[in-house]
Amino acid sequence: MGLDLGALFREYHESLVRMLTRRTGDRGRAEELAQETFARAVAAPPTNPRPWLFAVALNLLREEGRNAATRERRLVLVKDEDHVAAYEQPDDAYEREETRLRVRAALAQLSERDRDVLLLQAEGFDYDEIAQATGLSRGAIGTTLARARKRLLEVYTQGEGGEHVARG
Amino acid sequence: MSHVDDGTLHALVDNELDAAERSVVEAHLASCGDCARRFAEATAMARQVVSLLGALDAHAGAVRIVTPAVAPAVADVAPPKARTDATVIPMFSRFRTVRRVAVAASVLVVAGVSYQVGRTRDAAPNEPAVSMVMADRASRPLVTPSVVDAMPGSDIAESAPAAQQKPRNGPRNDSEMSPADRPEGAGGGARDEADSKATGSAVAAPAAPRAIIVPLPVVSVGESSKDSTTQRRADAEARSRESADALSRVQAQESARAQQAAPAQSGPSRIASQRRMELGQVVVTGVAATADSSANVADGKAAPAKATPLAGYTALEDESLPSLTRRRYVSANGTPIVLLIIKPPTEQKRTPPPETESSFVVFSTNGTSSVRWRARGRDYELQGPLAPDSLLKLAARLK
């Protein structure tokens, strides 16, 4: 079965990179992971591309393990410095950055499974696709999402406290 | 029916219930205020979460890709762009841009002059950048040799200890060189000329070593705010490491190259091979301002037994590797010096070029100089952002 990598790329790359960026906080790494994911798609063409691609990407992410956590930490810290450097930017930029850091911190408080489900759903995955990508049963998706959303918002609203450093 | 669980509520929000489930749940919501309220909350939550996750994208494009802090490795610096003309390079322009230093030399201009060692460093800053190869080393391949009257205005009055020490074996000339050591082609002619000229100088100032002026390639590194002392020192360290590294790699090849190297072709390959030849030396790296600035002489007191005493410097350590010894010194004012001594491979010991035993080779690019010599079957190189004469003095004391 032929695989139109170009079509696959056009259709899913942006979404994949966005999800991975949200997940890692590192656009560059997200791009790398996406590249690797598509490379694997060429090697083993998937029948159901979207869940497959995202599942592979998330697995790649997990493989990176603790190194990833370290890099995220470093990334966030650097961004904090940037933040200072960008002090003269308008207030809304400041707030946006503030929000971003808090969301990252909140997201980091979720379990990996909850986080993945949340991010996949935000990319428009239906429950079937989420189940395929994560290996969860379809019946567990609603519960997982309920818990993940609640937790994220709890941590986000109560959270802050200056913990800007994300933990992978 | 019982209340609707969270998972089902969220599935309803996400429109993920099949028709049958959906109608049952909606019926319940219509009759249960609590569950209706929870459904509204779940709807708001889902919306809010999507919004929050979107905040992660706000700067996604602006997120800097920060890989674990890796300063651009010195070794990764692009191969030095050798100058192909005889441009004289400003030498002491603030020790700024030098990375690869003299070892990356491409020898461009050959001139027989007497290099007097006693020039003071004060004169350095605006001085034309020159690098000197003592005439005895002219057997090295030289690129585009041409006799120039370098270092105008330099006076010969003062001779440094280095110079006095030099002509130990008397002035050397081509007759002492084996044919294999002679530069071929254009290099030979220039060298002869250089020699004769140098001989004249030697008459006037017998102690002065003959020198060949050799501008070195400028390695473009970009002028940045990194021009700090620490940066320079780090650079010096890196250079030392790099040199040592390269040394060990090319040592085995050096002898053969020295014999076979064709002369005076400009071009990257020529330069590369020459550079490797030049690396077969022993290195002393330092940032000494003035070698004799202090009477704080260590003379090996604080030094490991093997360290060569260097007046004005305190020996700190002596790390030995199979093919090289690294010695660190620090001057009274804190200036670090690193000495690398390379033990040539065995086969090289059998054929030490005798004409180099009594001479120094001085290279310089802007800001960094190096002095090389061979003694007792070993190669030495002194390297650092110093005036050549300062380095030469140190070298003379070490030799």
Tab-separated table of C-alpha atoms in Angstrom, chain B residues 5-273:
chain	number	residue	atom	x	y	z
B	5	ASP	CA	-20.979	10.409	36.143
B	6	ASP	CA	-18.326	12.904	35.116
B	7	GLY	CA	-17.017	10.777	32.309
B	8	THR	CA	-20.389	10.574	30.688
B	9	LEU	CA	-21.003	14.260	31.145
B	10	HIS	CA	-17.753	15.082	29.428
B	11	ALA	CA	-18.499	12.574	26.718
B	12	LEU	CA	-21.741	14.402	26.180
B	13	VAL	CA	-19.908	17.691	26.053
B	14	ASP	CA	-17.596	16.216	23.467
B	15	ASN	CA	-20.501	14.760	21.545
B	16	GLU	CA	-19.103	11.292	21.977
B	17	LEU	CA	-22.212	9.480	23.208
B	18	ASP	CA	-24.135	7.319	20.863
B	19	ALA	CA	-27.734	8.210	20.249
B	20	ALA	CA	-29.190	5.904	22.882
B	21	GLU	CA	-26.867	7.045	25.643
B	22	ARG	CA	-27.354	10.589	24.685
B	23	SER	CA	-31.120	10.553	24.950
B	24	VAL	CA	-30.990	8.889	28.341
B	25	VAL	CA	-28.527	11.387	29.718
B	26	GLU	CA	-30.325	14.388	28.302
B	27	ALA	CA	-33.508	13.177	29.827
B	28	HIS	CA	-31.851	13.018	33.190
B	29	LEU	CA	-30.329	16.461	32.862
B	30	ALA	CA	-33.718	17.881	32.131
B	31	SER	CA	-34.965	16.635	35.454
B	32	CYS	CA	-31.904	16.982	37.652
B	33	GLY	CA	-30.700	20.450	38.547
B	34	ASP	CA	-27.441	19.195	40.008
B	35	CYS	CA	-26.508	17.247	36.941
B	36	ALA	CA	-27.582	20.067	34.665
B	37	ARG	CA	-25.329	22.386	36.609
B	38	ARG	CA	-22.473	19.904	36.409
B	39	PHE	CA	-23.041	19.589	32.697
B	40	ALA	CA	-22.782	23.341	32.353
B	41	GLU	CA	-19.583	23.260	34.356
B	42	ALA	CA	-18.167	20.492	32.231
B	43	THR	CA	-18.970	22.458	29.104
B	44	ALA	CA	-17.244	25.518	30.484
B	45	MET	CA	-14.294	23.450	31.578
B	46	ALA	CA	-13.822	21.934	28.191
B	47	ARG	CA	-13.941	25.333	26.585
B	48	GLN	CA	-11.592	26.792	29.135
B	49	VAL	CA	-9.102	24.008	28.762
B	50	VAL	CA	-8.991	24.442	25.026
B	51	SER	CA	-8.396	28.111	25.572
B	52	LEU	CA	-5.646	27.528	28.075
B	53	LEU	CA	-3.912	25.027	25.871
B	54	GLY	CA	-4.081	27.579	23.127
B	55	ALA	CA	-2.097	29.882	25.354
B	56	LEU	CA	0.755	27.485	24.954
B	57	ASP	CA	0.792	28.298	21.292
B	58	ALA	CA	0.873	32.014	21.757
B	59	HIS	CA	4.607	32.031	21.836
B	60	ALA	CA	5.197	28.716	20.262
B	61	GLY	CA	6.871	30.310	17.318
B	62	ALA	CA	8.901	32.466	19.600
B	63	VAL	CA	10.081	29.744	21.863
B	64	ARG	CA	13.752	29.613	21.561
B	65	ILE	CA	15.175	26.275	20.791
B	66	VAL	CA	17.440	25.820	23.703
B	67	THR	CA	19.527	22.779	23.545
B	68	PRO	CA	21.721	22.099	26.505
B	69	ALA	CA	24.080	24.961	26.617
B	70	VAL	CA	26.746	24.136	24.161
B	71	ALA	CA	29.048	26.906	23.375
B	72	PRO	CA	30.200	26.655	19.832
B	73	ALA	CA	33.024	24.262	20.131
B	74	VAL	CA	36.284	25.648	19.113
B	75	ALA	CA	36.900	22.560	17.140
B	76	ASP	CA	33.792	23.308	15.167
B	77	VAL	CA	35.025	26.568	13.957
B	78	ALA	CA	35.253	26.493	10.248
B	79	PRO	CA	38.634	25.771	8.839
B	80	PRO	CA	40.701	28.867	8.936
B	81	LYS	CA	40.539	30.969	5.902
B	82	ALA	CA	44.056	31.350	4.884
B	83	ARG	CA	45.098	34.605	3.530
B	84	THR	CA	46.344	34.235	0.081
B	85	ASP	CA	47.987	37.559	-0.122
B	86	ALA	CA	50.772	38.974	1.859
B	87	THR	CA	48.627	41.183	3.945
B	88	VAL	CA	50.126	42.049	7.204
B	89	ILE	CA	47.804	41.318	9.988
B	90	PRO	CA	47.419	43.591	12.936
B	91	MET	CA	48.926	41.621	15.642
B	92	PHE	CA	47.843	42.771	18.989
B	93	SER	CA	44.471	44.077	18.262
B	94	ARG	CA	43.283	43.244	21.654
B	95	PHE	CA	43.633	39.518	21.655
B	96	ARG	CA	40.208	39.303	20.344
B	97	THR	CA	39.442	37.152	17.465
B	98	VAL	CA	42.036	34.544	17.650
B	99	ARG	CA	40.855	31.048	17.985
B	100	ARG	CA	42.926	28.682	16.077
B	101	VAL	CA	46.015	30.613	16.327
B	102	ALA	CA	49.298	30.087	14.838
B	103	VAL	CA	49.127	26.395	14.539
B	104	ALA	CA	46.730	26.922	11.719
B	105	ALA	CA	49.418	28.700	9.969
B	106	SER	CA	49.696	29.088	6.353
B	107	VAL	CA	52.982	30.567	5.671
B	108	LEU	CA	52.579	33.284	3.185
B	109	VAL	CA	55.430	35.624	3.180
B	110	VAL	CA	58.974	34.768	3.693
B	111	ALA	CA	61.515	37.320	4.474
B	112	GLY	CA	64.940	37.135	5.815
B	113	VAL	CA	65.243	39.582	8.563
B	114	SER	CA	66.836	39.734	11.856
B	115	TYR	CA	64.224	39.609	14.413
B	116	GLN	CA	65.369	41.261	17.494
B	117	VAL	CA	63.901	39.791	20.491
B	118	GLY	CA	64.112	42.768	22.709
B	119	ARG	CA	61.226	44.753	21.390
B	120	THR	CA	59.000	45.802	24.167
B	121	ARG	CA	55.444	44.911	24.314
B	122	ASP	CA	54.513	48.537	24.503
B	123	ALA	CA	55.221	48.883	20.909
B	124	ALA	CA	52.967	46.068	20.077
B	125	PRO	CA	49.438	47.379	19.778
B	126	ASN	CA	49.710	49.166	16.515
B	127	GLU	CA	52.450	47.160	15.126
B	128	PRO	CA	52.050	45.331	11.921
B	129	ALA	CA	51.204	41.798	12.608
B	130	VAL	CA	53.987	39.558	11.740
B	131	SER	CA	54.851	36.080	12.482
B	132	MET	CA	58.328	34.943	12.396
B	133	VAL	CA	59.860	31.753	11.399
B	134	MET	CA	63.448	31.532	12.124
B	135	ALA	CA	65.399	30.868	9.055
B	136	ASP	CA	66.412	27.466	10.123
B	137	ARG	CA	62.871	26.457	9.905
B	138	ALA	CA	62.547	27.586	6.389
B	139	SER	CA	62.632	24.016	5.291
B	140	ARG	CA	59.009	23.995	6.131
B	141	PRO	CA	56.893	24.471	3.103
B	142	LEU	CA	56.242	28.076	2.552
B	143	VAL	CA	53.554	29.567	0.497
B	144	THR	CA	54.237	32.289	-1.965
B	145	PRO	CA	57.488	33.292	-0.526
B	146	SER	CA	58.662	36.735	-1.154
B	147	VAL	CA	61.283	38.703	0.538
B	148	VAL	CA	59.910	41.606	2.367
B	149	ASP	CA	61.496	44.090	4.564
B	150	ALA	CA	59.376	43.466	7.498
B	151	MET	CA	59.459	45.163	10.800
B	152	PRO	CA	60.762	48.438	9.646
B	153	GLY	CA	61.993	50.584	12.377
B	154	SER	CA	62.788	47.747	14.597
B	155	ASP	CA	66.142	48.137	16.021
B	156	ILE	CA	68.524	45.433	16.642
B	157	ALA	CA	70.057	46.884	19.696
B	158	GLU	CA	68.543	44.592	22.198
B	159	SER	CA	68.901	40.920	22.137
B	160	ALA	CA	66.953	38.711	24.371
B	161	PRO	CA	68.201	35.666	26.127
B	162	ALA	CA	66.480	33.662	23.510
B	163	ALA	CA	68.647	35.131	20.892
B	164	GLN	CA	71.784	34.569	22.800
B	165	GLN	CA	70.956	31.052	23.290
B	166	LYS	CA	70.091	30.404	19.774
B	167	PRO	CA	73.162	30.186	17.641
B	168	ARG	CA	74.531	27.571	19.881
B	169	ASN	CA	75.465	25.500	16.924
B	170	GLY	CA	76.479	28.414	14.886
B	171	PRO	CA	74.597	29.917	12.032
B	172	ARG	CA	73.158	27.352	9.834
B	173	ASN	CA	72.833	27.463	6.176
B	174	ASP	CA	71.603	25.404	3.382
B	175	SER	CA	74.762	23.458	3.080
B	176	GLU	CA	73.920	21.813	6.323
B	177	MET	CA	70.549	20.767	5.186
B	178	SER	CA	69.904	17.501	3.576
B	179	PRO	CA	68.321	17.750	0.184
B	180	ALA	CA	65.169	16.287	1.563
B	181	ASP	CA	64.904	19.141	3.967
B	182	ARG	CA	65.310	21.755	1.388
B	183	PRO	CA	62.271	23.518	0.277
B	184	GLU	CA	61.606	22.873	-3.326
B	185	GLY	CA	60.572	25.243	-5.990
B	186	ALA	CA	59.999	28.823	-5.195
B	187	GLY	CA	60.453	28.261	-1.537
B	188	GLY	CA	64.056	27.378	-2.018
B	189	GLY	CA	64.980	30.540	-3.770
B	190	ALA	CA	63.292	32.676	-1.263
B	191	ARG	CA	64.946	30.803	1.446
B	192	ASP	CA	68.347	31.228	0.009
B	193	GLU	CA	67.698	34.845	-0.215
B	194	ALA	CA	66.444	34.882	3.273
B	195	ASP	CA	69.451	33.104	4.476
B	196	SER	CA	71.868	35.411	2.879
B	197	LYS	CA	70.033	38.340	4.213
B	198	ALA	CA	69.873	36.835	7.597
B	199	THR	CA	73.519	36.144	7.479
B	200	GLY	CA	74.129	39.774	6.950
B	201	SER	CA	72.065	40.548	9.928
B	202	ALA	CA	73.872	38.026	11.920
B	203	VAL	CA	77.026	39.861	11.247
B	204	ALA	CA	75.614	43.037	12.594
B	205	ALA	CA	73.979	41.388	15.521
B	206	PRO	CA	75.373	37.947	15.913
B	207	ALA	CA	73.056	37.048	18.682
B	208	ALA	CA	69.953	37.852	16.742
B	209	PRO	CA	68.265	34.866	15.287
B	210	ARG	CA	67.371	34.922	11.689
B	211	ALA	CA	63.739	35.261	11.136
B	212	ILE	CA	61.195	34.835	8.479
B	213	ILE	CA	58.190	36.982	8.625
B	214	VAL	CA	55.115	34.942	8.280
B	215	PRO	CA	51.693	36.415	8.462
B	216	LEU	CA	49.240	33.825	9.501
B	217	PRO	CA	45.705	33.240	8.454
B	218	VAL	CA	43.112	35.150	10.289
B	219	VAL	CA	40.447	32.939	11.602
B	220	SER	CA	37.295	34.870	11.491
B	221	VAL	CA	35.430	34.467	14.661
B	222	GLY	CA	33.361	37.537	14.810
B	223	GLU	CA	33.884	40.238	17.253
B	224	SER	CA	31.534	39.863	20.055
B	225	SER	CA	31.128	40.990	23.564
B	226	LYS	CA	32.875	37.872	24.622
B	227	ASP	CA	36.046	39.768	24.776
B	228	SER	CA	36.633	39.224	28.389
B	229	THR	CA	39.547	37.909	30.207
B	230	THR	CA	37.785	34.767	31.110
B	231	GLN	CA	36.788	34.233	27.567
B	232	ARG	CA	40.294	34.672	26.418
B	233	ARG	CA	41.544	32.293	28.961
B	234	ALA	CA	38.923	29.807	28.057
B	235	ASP	CA	39.935	30.191	24.489
B	236	ALA	CA	43.519	29.638	25.351
B	237	GLU	CA	42.579	26.523	27.206
B	238	ALA	CA	40.528	25.304	24.355
B	239	ARG	CA	43.333	25.955	21.981
B	240	SER	CA	45.670	24.033	24.119
B	241	ARG	CA	43.364	21.110	24.257
B	242	GLU	CA	42.722	21.279	20.619
B	243	SER	CA	46.334	21.460	19.821
B	244	ALA	CA	47.151	18.578	22.016
B	245	ASP	CA	44.374	16.633	20.506
B	246	ALA	CA	45.399	17.331	17.008
B	247	LEU	CA	48.930	16.650	17.937
B	248	SER	CA	48.320	13.198	19.084
B	249	ARG	CA	46.352	12.533	15.968
B	250	VAL	CA	48.845	13.715	13.493
B	251	GLN	CA	52.015	12.960	15.221
B	252	ALA	CA	52.527	9.719	13.492
B	253	GLN	CA	52.172	11.386	10.159
B	254	GLU	CA	54.331	14.291	10.820
B	255	SER	CA	57.654	12.853	10.033
B	256	ALA	CA	56.612	11.598	6.685
B	257	ARG	CA	54.925	14.823	5.879
B	258	ALA	CA	57.899	16.825	6.828
B	259	GLN	CA	59.949	14.874	4.394
B	260	GLN	CA	57.526	14.669	1.589
B	261	ALA	CA	55.537	17.784	1.813
B	262	ALA	CA	55.566	19.569	-1.457
B	263	PRO	CA	56.333	23.205	-1.174
B	264	ALA	CA	54.435	26.290	-1.701
B	265	GLN	CA	51.202	25.449	-3.301
B	266	SER	CA	48.561	27.719	-2.109
B	267	GLY	CA	45.226	26.206	-1.464
B	268	PRO	CA	43.377	24.547	1.323
B	269	SER	CA	44.964	21.158	1.090
B	270	ARG	CA	48.408	22.598	1.140
B	271	ILE	CA	47.502	24.653	4.120
B	272	ALA	CA	45.850	21.824	5.899
B	273	SER	CA	48.781	19.557	5.561
